[in-house]
Amino acid sequence: MSQVRSAFNKASNNYDDHAFLQKEIAVRLDQKLNTISSKADIILDLGAGTGLLSQQLTKRFSNSEIICLDFAQQPLKYNPSSSKICANANYLPLPDNSVNMITSNLMMQWCPNLNTLFLECFRVLKNNGLILFSTFGPDTLKELKKSWLIVDDKTHVNTFIDMHDIGDQMLQNGFQNPVMEMETLTLTYQTVIDLLHDLKAIGAQTVTKRSKSLTGKDKFQLMIKMYESYKNNGKLPATYEVIYGHAWKKTTGVGNITLESQ
């Protein structure tokens, strides 16, 4: 996790200039509140970073307290919110039953143990409180993954959790009636290097830690050659499987998972 934190700290200066996908998903996540919820006095935004989602929430909930929490300190310096906490989402420095809503935009994929995260979220939410989040699914960066697989059998791109498994873990930790949705978004690039530069600029170049010998010049060039085979109309695709989920904390009742596709 220290490697991930360091990457996001380094990327914070110019993060917003490259985070067009993250901005778009933050807007789409906020719009889901049109039909899910109407009010919340205290909102906790996990992985708030520079404030892409919390700024949307501030417009929607102008009279609410929005607490922006992130485990990387530098991005929070660029977050305009007045209430900011630098802390680990697995160990929330908040009392039990203290917030009405928890939001999270593209943070969960960096959490090594979702059970721990959901347990903490359940603890700090008030009864009838809402958790709303976005994260990435297994098909994210599938072109990059497949291109590396031709080179060797090592893990070069992070593994993302299937939405069915996320819903199961929410139920296991007490949340009721989780609703999971998925959509596919595709960005296009002129070159593979452009994609890798974008990933680095948002702190996401930390695919899994590996030794330098695994990504020597020859292997790297072979990966690029394989990725070029995906070119369509002169553009290289980069696929993102975006998962949206929400659920409620209720002290009684039995939950079921609802799956929706967009």
PDB file of C-alpha atoms in Angstrom:
ATOM      1  CA  MET A   1       0.000   0.000   0.000  1.00  0.00           C
ATOM      2  CA  SER A   2       2.932   2.372   0.603  1.00  0.00           C
ATOM      3  CA  GLN A   3       3.837   2.033  -3.087  1.00  0.00           C
ATOM      4  CA  VAL A   4       0.301   3.003  -4.098  1.00  0.00           C
ATOM      5  CA  ARG A   5       0.272   5.936  -1.654  1.00  0.00           C
ATOM      6  CA  SER A   6       3.585   7.199  -3.008  1.00  0.00           C
ATOM      7  CA  ALA A   7       2.309   7.020  -6.589  1.00  0.00           C
ATOM      8  CA  PHE A   8      -0.783   9.095  -5.783  1.00  0.00           C
ATOM      9  CA  ASN A   9       1.251  11.633  -3.817  1.00  0.00           C
ATOM     10  CA  LYS A  10       3.615  12.097  -6.777  1.00  0.00           C
ATOM     11  CA  ALA A  11       0.741  12.419  -9.243  1.00  0.00           C
ATOM     12  CA  SER A  12      -1.249  14.964  -7.228  1.00  0.00           C
ATOM     13  CA  ASN A  13       0.188  18.117  -8.838  1.00  0.00           C
ATOM     14  CA  ASN A  14      -1.282  17.421 -12.275  1.00  0.00           C
ATOM     15  CA  TYR A  15      -3.829  14.742 -11.419  1.00  0.00           C
ATOM     16  CA  ASP A  16      -6.929  16.686 -12.474  1.00  0.00           C
ATOM     17  CA  ASP A  17      -5.397  17.492 -15.865  1.00  0.00           C
ATOM     18  CA  HIS A  18      -5.301  13.788 -16.766  1.00  0.00           C
ATOM     19  CA  ALA A  19      -8.223  12.388 -14.770  1.00  0.00           C
ATOM     20  CA  PHE A  20     -10.915  12.891 -17.419  1.00  0.00           C
ATOM     21  CA  LEU A  21     -12.223   9.349 -16.963  1.00  0.00           C
ATOM     22  CA  GLN A  22     -12.314   9.759 -13.185  1.00  0.00           C
ATOM     23  CA  LYS A  23     -14.178  13.073 -13.571  1.00  0.00           C
ATOM     24  CA  GLU A  24     -16.765  11.534 -15.866  1.00  0.00           C
ATOM     25  CA  ILE A  25     -17.371   8.583 -13.544  1.00  0.00           C
ATOM     26  CA  ALA A  26     -17.676  10.961 -10.566  1.00  0.00           C
ATOM     27  CA  VAL A  27     -20.427  12.850 -12.422  1.00  0.00           C
ATOM     28  CA  ARG A  28     -22.247   9.623 -13.287  1.00  0.00           C
ATOM     29  CA  LEU A  29     -21.947   8.374  -9.711  1.00  0.00           C
ATOM     30  CA  ASP A  30     -23.366  11.639  -8.349  1.00  0.00           C
ATOM     31  CA  GLN A  31     -26.304  11.459 -10.788  1.00  0.00           C
ATOM     32  CA  LYS A  32     -27.352   8.124  -9.313  1.00  0.00           C
ATOM     33  CA  LEU A  33     -28.357  10.059  -6.197  1.00  0.00           C
ATOM     34  CA  ASN A  34     -31.206  11.570  -8.241  1.00  0.00           C
ATOM     35  CA  THR A  35     -33.220   8.422  -7.576  1.00  0.00           C
ATOM     36  CA  ILE A  36     -31.431   6.869  -4.584  1.00  0.00           C
ATOM     37  CA  SER A  37     -31.329   9.566  -1.919  1.00  0.00           C
ATOM     38  CA  SER A  38     -32.576  13.082  -1.213  1.00  0.00           C
ATOM     39  CA  LYS A  39     -30.758  14.186   1.953  1.00  0.00           C
ATOM     40  CA  ALA A  40     -27.856  13.385   4.233  1.00  0.00           C
ATOM     41  CA  ASP A  41     -26.534  15.520   7.068  1.00  0.00           C
ATOM     42  CA  ILE A  42     -23.045  13.993   7.232  1.00  0.00           C
ATOM     43  CA  ILE A  43     -21.342  12.435   4.205  1.00  0.00           C
ATOM     44  CA  LEU A  44     -18.014  10.605   4.201  1.00  0.00           C
ATOM     45  CA  ASP A  45     -16.215  10.566   0.833  1.00  0.00           C
ATOM     46  CA  LEU A  46     -13.636   7.752   0.859  1.00  0.00           C
ATOM     47  CA  GLY A  47     -10.619   8.154  -1.381  1.00  0.00           C
ATOM     48  CA  ALA A  48     -11.671  11.738  -1.985  1.00  0.00           C
ATOM     49  CA  GLY A  49      -8.311  12.766  -3.425  1.00  0.00           C
ATOM     50  CA  THR A  50      -8.435  16.165  -5.107  1.00  0.00           C
ATOM     51  CA  GLY A  51     -12.220  16.307  -4.722  1.00  0.00           C
ATOM     52  CA  LEU A  52     -13.675  15.183  -8.046  1.00  0.00           C
ATOM     53  CA  LEU A  53     -16.696  13.588  -6.369  1.00  0.00           C
ATOM     54  CA  SER A  54     -16.913  15.696  -3.222  1.00  0.00           C
ATOM     55  CA  GLN A  55     -17.246  18.874  -5.292  1.00  0.00           C
ATOM     56  CA  GLN A  56     -20.276  17.318  -7.002  1.00  0.00           C
ATOM     57  CA  LEU A  57     -21.689  16.351  -3.610  1.00  0.00           C
ATOM     58  CA  THR A  58     -21.187  19.877  -2.273  1.00  0.00           C
ATOM     59  CA  LYS A  59     -23.454  21.227  -5.006  1.00  0.00           C
ATOM     60  CA  ARG A  60     -26.100  18.599  -4.318  1.00  0.00           C
ATOM     61  CA  PHE A  61     -25.972  18.725  -0.507  1.00  0.00           C
ATOM     62  CA  SER A  62     -25.205  22.375   0.125  1.00  0.00           C
ATOM     63  CA  ASN A  63     -26.203  22.199   3.795  1.00  0.00           C
ATOM     64  CA  SER A  64     -24.439  18.934   4.610  1.00  0.00           C
ATOM     65  CA  GLU A  65     -21.049  18.295   6.171  1.00  0.00           C
ATOM     66  CA  ILE A  66     -18.846  16.444   3.689  1.00  0.00           C
ATOM     67  CA  ILE A  67     -15.790  14.736   5.176  1.00  0.00           C
ATOM     68  CA  CYS A  68     -13.092  14.025   2.590  1.00  0.00           C
ATOM     69  CA  LEU A  69     -10.835  11.133   3.545  1.00  0.00           C
ATOM     70  CA  ASP A  70      -7.805   9.840   1.662  1.00  0.00           C
ATOM     71  CA  PHE A  71      -4.757   7.821   2.664  1.00  0.00           C
ATOM     72  CA  ALA A  72      -2.483  10.005   0.474  1.00  0.00           C
ATOM     73  CA  GLN A  73      -1.797  13.438   1.934  1.00  0.00           C
ATOM     74  CA  GLN A  74      -0.741  15.377  -1.175  1.00  0.00           C
ATOM     75  CA  PRO A  75      -3.998  15.006  -3.162  1.00  0.00           C
ATOM     76  CA  LEU A  76      -5.953  16.335  -0.167  1.00  0.00           C
ATOM     77  CA  LYS A  77      -3.972  19.570  -0.389  1.00  0.00           C
ATOM     78  CA  TYR A  78      -5.685  20.236  -3.710  1.00  0.00           C
ATOM     79  CA  ASN A  79      -9.123  19.335  -2.369  1.00  0.00           C
ATOM     80  CA  PRO A  80     -11.136  22.531  -1.697  1.00  0.00           C
ATOM     81  CA  SER A  81     -13.211  20.921   1.055  1.00  0.00           C
ATOM     82  CA  SER A  82     -12.964  22.396   4.544  1.00  0.00           C
ATOM     83  CA  SER A  83     -13.196  18.991   6.238  1.00  0.00           C
ATOM     84  CA  LYS A  84     -10.332  16.666   5.306  1.00  0.00           C
ATOM     85  CA  ILE A  85      -8.790  13.616   6.976  1.00  0.00           C
ATOM     86  CA  CYS A  86      -5.677  11.711   5.931  1.00  0.00           C
ATOM     87  CA  ALA A  87      -6.324   8.142   7.064  1.00  0.00           C
ATOM     88  CA  ASN A  88      -6.661   4.526   5.973  1.00  0.00           C
ATOM     89  CA  ALA A  89     -10.207   3.578   4.928  1.00  0.00           C
ATOM     90  CA  ASN A  90      -9.744   0.224   6.674  1.00  0.00           C
ATOM     91  CA  TYR A  91      -9.343   2.041  10.011  1.00  0.00           C
ATOM     92  CA  LEU A  92     -11.730   4.965   9.925  1.00  0.00           C
ATOM     93  CA  PRO A  93     -11.069   7.517  12.708  1.00  0.00           C
ATOM     94  CA  LEU A  94     -14.806   8.069  13.213  1.00  0.00           C
ATOM     95  CA  PRO A  95     -17.284   6.940  15.899  1.00  0.00           C
ATOM     96  CA  ASP A  96     -19.822   4.184  15.373  1.00  0.00           C
ATOM     97  CA  ASN A  97     -23.097   5.279  13.729  1.00  0.00           C
ATOM     98  CA  SER A  98     -21.783   8.745  12.908  1.00  0.00           C
ATOM     99  CA  VAL A  99     -22.435   9.366   9.188  1.00  0.00           C
ATOM    100  CA  ASN A 100     -25.548   9.236   6.988  1.00  0.00           C
ATOM    101  CA  MET A 101     -23.840   8.406   3.715  1.00  0.00           C
ATOM    102  CA  ILE A 102     -20.544   6.993   2.465  1.00  0.00           C
ATOM    103  CA  THR A 103     -19.423   7.637  -1.105  1.00  0.00           C
ATOM    104  CA  SER A 104     -16.346   6.435  -2.939  1.00  0.00           C
ATOM    105  CA  ASN A 105     -15.246   7.092  -6.501  1.00  0.00           C
ATOM    106  CA  LEU A 106     -12.684   4.639  -7.909  1.00  0.00           C
ATOM    107  CA  MET A 107     -10.940   3.911  -4.618  1.00  0.00           C
ATOM    108  CA  MET A 108     -12.052   0.389  -3.753  1.00  0.00           C
ATOM    109  CA  GLN A 109      -9.883  -1.290  -6.397  1.00  0.00           C
ATOM    110  CA  TRP A 110      -6.849  -0.264  -4.329  1.00  0.00           C
ATOM    111  CA  CYS A 111      -8.149  -1.948  -1.169  1.00  0.00           C
ATOM    112  CA  PRO A 112      -6.566  -5.390  -0.617  1.00  0.00           C
ATOM    113  CA  ASN A 113      -9.436  -6.600   1.605  1.00  0.00           C
ATOM    114  CA  LEU A 114     -12.966  -5.456   0.835  1.00  0.00           C
ATOM    115  CA  ASN A 115     -14.381  -7.347   3.827  1.00  0.00           C
ATOM    116  CA  THR A 116     -12.367  -5.122   6.157  1.00  0.00           C
ATOM    117  CA  LEU A 117     -13.448  -2.005   4.259  1.00  0.00           C
ATOM    118  CA  PHE A 118     -17.153  -2.907   4.270  1.00  0.00           C
ATOM    119  CA  LEU A 119     -17.026  -3.824   7.952  1.00  0.00           C
ATOM    120  CA  GLU A 120     -15.656  -0.372   8.772  1.00  0.00           C
ATOM    121  CA  CYS A 121     -18.191   1.344   6.532  1.00  0.00           C
ATOM    122  CA  PHE A 122     -21.018  -0.549   8.198  1.00  0.00           C
ATOM    123  CA  ARG A 123     -19.686   0.445  11.621  1.00  0.00           C
ATOM    124  CA  VAL A 124     -19.614   4.211  11.010  1.00  0.00           C
ATOM    125  CA  LEU A 125     -22.886   4.407   9.068  1.00  0.00           C
ATOM    126  CA  LYS A 126     -26.046   5.277  10.921  1.00  0.00           C
ATOM    127  CA  ASN A 127     -29.020   2.960  10.620  1.00  0.00           C
ATOM    128  CA  ASN A 128     -30.694   3.470   7.222  1.00  0.00           C
ATOM    129  CA  GLY A 129     -27.414   4.962   5.998  1.00  0.00           C
ATOM    130  CA  LEU A 130     -26.328   4.604   2.376  1.00  0.00           C
ATOM    131  CA  ILE A 131     -23.072   3.460   0.798  1.00  0.00           C
ATOM    132  CA  LEU A 132     -22.559   4.441  -2.856  1.00  0.00           C
ATOM    133  CA  PHE A 133     -19.420   3.691  -4.857  1.00  0.00           C
ATOM    134  CA  SER A 134     -17.738   3.102  -8.181  1.00  0.00           C
ATOM    135  CA  THR A 135     -14.818   0.794  -8.873  1.00  0.00           C
ATOM    136  CA  PHE A 136     -13.233  -1.100 -11.746  1.00  0.00           C
ATOM    137  CA  GLY A 137     -14.123  -4.639 -12.813  1.00  0.00           C
ATOM    138  CA  PRO A 138     -12.044  -7.492 -14.284  1.00  0.00           C
ATOM    139  CA  ASP A 139     -12.206  -6.344 -17.927  1.00  0.00           C
ATOM    140  CA  THR A 140     -10.464  -3.074 -17.102  1.00  0.00           C
ATOM    141  CA  LEU A 141      -7.344  -2.569 -19.264  1.00  0.00           C
ATOM    142  CA  LYS A 142      -7.943  -5.983 -20.831  1.00  0.00           C
ATOM    143  CA  GLU A 143      -5.940  -5.044 -23.920  1.00  0.00           C
ATOM    144  CA  LEU A 144      -2.908  -4.201 -21.795  1.00  0.00           C
ATOM    145  CA  LYS A 145      -3.292  -7.400 -19.763  1.00  0.00           C
ATOM    146  CA  LYS A 146      -3.564  -9.609 -22.854  1.00  0.00           C
ATOM    147  CA  SER A 147      -0.595  -7.905 -24.483  1.00  0.00           C
ATOM    148  CA  TRP A 148       1.573  -8.625 -21.446  1.00  0.00           C
ATOM    149  CA  LEU A 149       0.338 -12.232 -21.308  1.00  0.00           C
ATOM    150  CA  ILE A 150       1.926 -12.831 -24.706  1.00  0.00           C
ATOM    151  CA  VAL A 151       5.256 -11.703 -23.241  1.00  0.00           C
ATOM    152  CA  ASP A 152       5.284 -13.734 -20.004  1.00  0.00           C
ATOM    153  CA  ASP A 153       3.053 -15.235 -17.349  1.00  0.00           C
ATOM    154  CA  LYS A 154       3.770 -12.583 -14.721  1.00  0.00           C
ATOM    155  CA  THR A 155       1.157 -10.165 -13.370  1.00  0.00           C
ATOM    156  CA  HIS A 156       1.724  -6.728 -14.902  1.00  0.00           C
ATOM    157  CA  VAL A 157      -1.722  -5.200 -14.399  1.00  0.00           C
ATOM    158  CA  ASN A 158      -3.769  -5.113 -11.213  1.00  0.00           C
ATOM    159  CA  THR A 159      -6.494  -7.707 -10.758  1.00  0.00           C
ATOM    160  CA  PHE A 160      -9.971  -6.242 -10.284  1.00  0.00           C
ATOM    161  CA  ILE A 161     -12.873  -7.886  -8.445  1.00  0.00           C
ATOM    162  CA  ASP A 162     -16.057  -9.072 -10.175  1.00  0.00           C
ATOM    163  CA  MET A 163     -19.235  -7.187  -9.218  1.00  0.00           C
ATOM    164  CA  HIS A 164     -20.936 -10.414  -8.073  1.00  0.00           C
ATOM    165  CA  ASP A 165     -18.168 -10.941  -5.510  1.00  0.00           C
ATOM    166  CA  ILE A 166     -18.428  -7.332  -4.342  1.00  0.00           C
ATOM    167  CA  GLY A 167     -22.164  -7.737  -3.773  1.00  0.00           C
ATOM    168  CA  ASP A 168     -21.581 -10.974  -1.849  1.00  0.00           C
ATOM    169  CA  GLN A 169     -19.049  -9.289   0.429  1.00  0.00           C
ATOM    170  CA  MET A 170     -21.450  -6.442   1.138  1.00  0.00           C
ATOM    171  CA  LEU A 171     -24.108  -8.926   2.221  1.00  0.00           C
ATOM    172  CA  GLN A 172     -21.588 -10.769   4.378  1.00  0.00           C
ATOM    173  CA  ASN A 173     -20.841  -7.548   6.228  1.00  0.00           C
ATOM    174  CA  GLY A 174     -24.451  -6.636   6.988  1.00  0.00           C
ATOM    175  CA  PHE A 175     -25.521  -4.425   4.085  1.00  0.00           C
ATOM    176  CA  GLN A 176     -29.014  -4.945   2.718  1.00  0.00           C
ATOM    177  CA  ASN A 177     -30.208  -5.235  -0.880  1.00  0.00           C
ATOM    178  CA  PRO A 178     -27.031  -4.195  -2.720  1.00  0.00           C
ATOM    179  CA  VAL A 179     -27.620  -3.021  -6.273  1.00  0.00           C
ATOM    180  CA  MET A 180     -24.711  -3.600  -8.657  1.00  0.00           C
ATOM    181  CA  GLU A 181     -24.474  -2.059 -12.127  1.00  0.00           C
ATOM    182  CA  MET A 182     -21.814  -2.271 -14.822  1.00  0.00           C
ATOM    183  CA  GLU A 183     -20.957  -0.311 -17.928  1.00  0.00           C
ATOM    184  CA  THR A 184     -18.009  -0.404 -20.314  1.00  0.00           C
ATOM    185  CA  LEU A 185     -16.169   2.791 -21.230  1.00  0.00           C
ATOM    186  CA  THR A 186     -13.412   2.880 -23.844  1.00  0.00           C
ATOM    187  CA  LEU A 187     -10.707   5.513 -24.183  1.00  0.00           C
ATOM    188  CA  THR A 188      -8.573   5.720 -27.324  1.00  0.00           C
ATOM    189  CA  TYR A 189      -4.914   6.593 -27.735  1.00  0.00           C
ATOM    190  CA  GLN A 190      -2.480   7.223 -30.553  1.00  0.00           C
ATOM    191  CA  THR A 191       0.218   5.062 -28.960  1.00  0.00           C
ATOM    192  CA  VAL A 192       0.671   2.626 -26.085  1.00  0.00           C
ATOM    193  CA  ILE A 193       3.139   5.059 -24.549  1.00  0.00           C
ATOM    194  CA  ASP A 194       0.393   7.706 -24.418  1.00  0.00           C
ATOM    195  CA  LEU A 195      -1.767   5.289 -22.413  1.00  0.00           C
ATOM    196  CA  LEU A 196       1.070   4.451 -20.027  1.00  0.00           C
ATOM    197  CA  HIS A 197       1.820   8.150 -19.544  1.00  0.00           C
ATOM    198  CA  ASP A 198      -1.834   8.770 -18.662  1.00  0.00           C
ATOM    199  CA  LEU A 199      -1.812   5.926 -16.137  1.00  0.00           C
ATOM    200  CA  LYS A 200       1.344   7.288 -14.552  1.00  0.00           C
ATOM    201  CA  ALA A 201      -0.078  10.821 -14.438  1.00  0.00           C
ATOM    202  CA  ILE A 202      -3.023   9.673 -12.292  1.00  0.00           C
ATOM    203  CA  GLY A 203      -0.901   7.502 -10.007  1.00  0.00           C
ATOM    204  CA  ALA A 204      -2.153   4.244 -11.514  1.00  0.00           C
ATOM    205  CA  GLN A 205       1.101   3.083 -13.086  1.00  0.00           C
ATOM    206  CA  THR A 206       1.593   0.846 -10.075  1.00  0.00           C
ATOM    207  CA  VAL A 207       0.347  -2.229 -11.617  1.00  0.00           C
ATOM    208  CA  THR A 208       1.731  -5.052  -9.457  1.00  0.00           C
ATOM    209  CA  LYS A 209       5.208  -4.612  -8.028  1.00  0.00           C
ATOM    210  CA  ARG A 210       7.810  -6.572  -9.961  1.00  0.00           C
ATOM    211  CA  SER A 211      11.528  -6.762 -10.587  1.00  0.00           C
ATOM    212  CA  LYS A 212      12.994  -4.697 -13.392  1.00  0.00           C
ATOM    213  CA  SER A 213      14.261  -7.834 -15.132  1.00  0.00           C
ATOM    214  CA  LEU A 214      10.681  -8.775 -15.982  1.00  0.00           C
ATOM    215  CA  THR A 215      10.140  -5.665 -18.058  1.00  0.00           C
ATOM    216  CA  GLY A 216      13.361  -5.444 -20.020  1.00  0.00           C
ATOM    217  CA  LYS A 217      13.515  -3.474 -23.251  1.00  0.00           C
ATOM    218  CA  ASP A 218      12.836  -6.474 -25.501  1.00  0.00           C
ATOM    219  CA  LYS A 219       9.800  -7.642 -23.520  1.00  0.00           C
ATOM    220  CA  PHE A 220       8.444  -4.116 -23.323  1.00  0.00           C
ATOM    221  CA  GLN A 221       8.749  -3.666 -27.090  1.00  0.00           C
ATOM    222  CA  LEU A 222       7.040  -7.023 -27.677  1.00  0.00           C
ATOM    223  CA  MET A 223       4.165  -5.970 -25.416  1.00  0.00           C
ATOM    224  CA  ILE A 224       3.779  -2.759 -27.440  1.00  0.00           C
ATOM    225  CA  LYS A 225       3.792  -4.741 -30.696  1.00  0.00           C
ATOM    226  CA  MET A 226       1.041  -7.015 -29.389  1.00  0.00           C
ATOM    227  CA  TYR A 227      -1.029  -4.025 -28.200  1.00  0.00           C
ATOM    228  CA  GLU A 228      -0.735  -2.473 -31.665  1.00  0.00           C
ATOM    229  CA  SER A 229      -2.779  -5.404 -33.003  1.00  0.00           C
ATOM    230  CA  TYR A 230      -5.835  -3.870 -31.273  1.00  0.00           C
ATOM    231  CA  LYS A 231      -5.598  -0.705 -33.369  1.00  0.00           C
ATOM    232  CA  ASN A 232      -8.864   0.293 -35.019  1.00  0.00           C
ATOM    233  CA  ASN A 233      -9.167   3.272 -37.373  1.00  0.00           C
ATOM    234  CA  GLY A 234      -5.728   4.412 -36.280  1.00  0.00           C
ATOM    235  CA  LYS A 235      -6.599   4.411 -32.553  1.00  0.00           C
ATOM    236  CA  LEU A 236      -5.673   2.066 -29.725  1.00  0.00           C
ATOM    237  CA  PRO A 237      -8.511   1.191 -27.312  1.00  0.00           C
ATOM    238  CA  ALA A 238      -8.214   1.069 -23.536  1.00  0.00           C
ATOM    239  CA  THR A 239     -11.251  -0.624 -22.024  1.00  0.00           C
ATOM    240  CA  TYR A 240     -12.576   0.158 -18.550  1.00  0.00           C
ATOM    241  CA  GLU A 241     -15.247  -1.978 -16.897  1.00  0.00           C
ATOM    242  CA  VAL A 242     -16.907   0.439 -14.497  1.00  0.00           C
ATOM    243  CA  ILE A 243     -18.896  -0.985 -11.592  1.00  0.00           C
ATOM    244  CA  TYR A 244     -21.396   1.087  -9.621  1.00  0.00           C
ATOM    245  CA  GLY A 245     -22.892  -0.184  -6.393  1.00  0.00           C
ATOM    246  CA  HIS A 246     -25.065   0.969  -3.537  1.00  0.00           C
ATOM    247  CA  ALA A 247     -26.637  -0.589  -0.470  1.00  0.00           C
ATOM    248  CA  TRP A 248     -28.210   0.351   2.834  1.00  0.00           C
ATOM    249  CA  LYS A 249     -27.363  -0.305   6.438  1.00  0.00           C
ATOM    250  CA  LYS A 250     -30.462  -1.679   8.097  1.00  0.00           C
ATOM    251  CA  THR A 251     -30.531  -3.458  11.423  1.00  0.00           C
ATOM    252  CA  THR A 252     -33.218  -5.944  10.354  1.00  0.00           C
ATOM    253  CA  GLY A 253     -34.199  -7.836   7.239  1.00  0.00           C
ATOM    254  CA  VAL A 254     -32.596 -10.204   4.771  1.00  0.00           C
ATOM    255  CA  GLY A 255     -30.812  -8.815   1.750  1.00  0.00           C
ATOM    256  CA  ASN A 256     -30.603  -9.812  -1.894  1.00  0.00           C
ATOM    257  CA  ILE A 257     -28.288  -8.686  -4.651  1.00  0.00           C
ATOM    258  CA  THR A 258     -29.765  -6.877  -7.659  1.00  0.00           C
ATOM    259  CA  LEU A 259     -27.637  -6.870 -10.806  1.00  0.00           C
ATOM    260  CA  GLU A 260     -28.199  -4.363 -13.569  1.00  0.00           C
ATOM    261  CA  SER A 261     -26.365  -3.677 -16.831  1.00  0.00           C
ATOM    262  CA  GLN A 262     -26.196  -0.345 -18.605  1.00  0.00           C
TER     263      GLN A 262
END
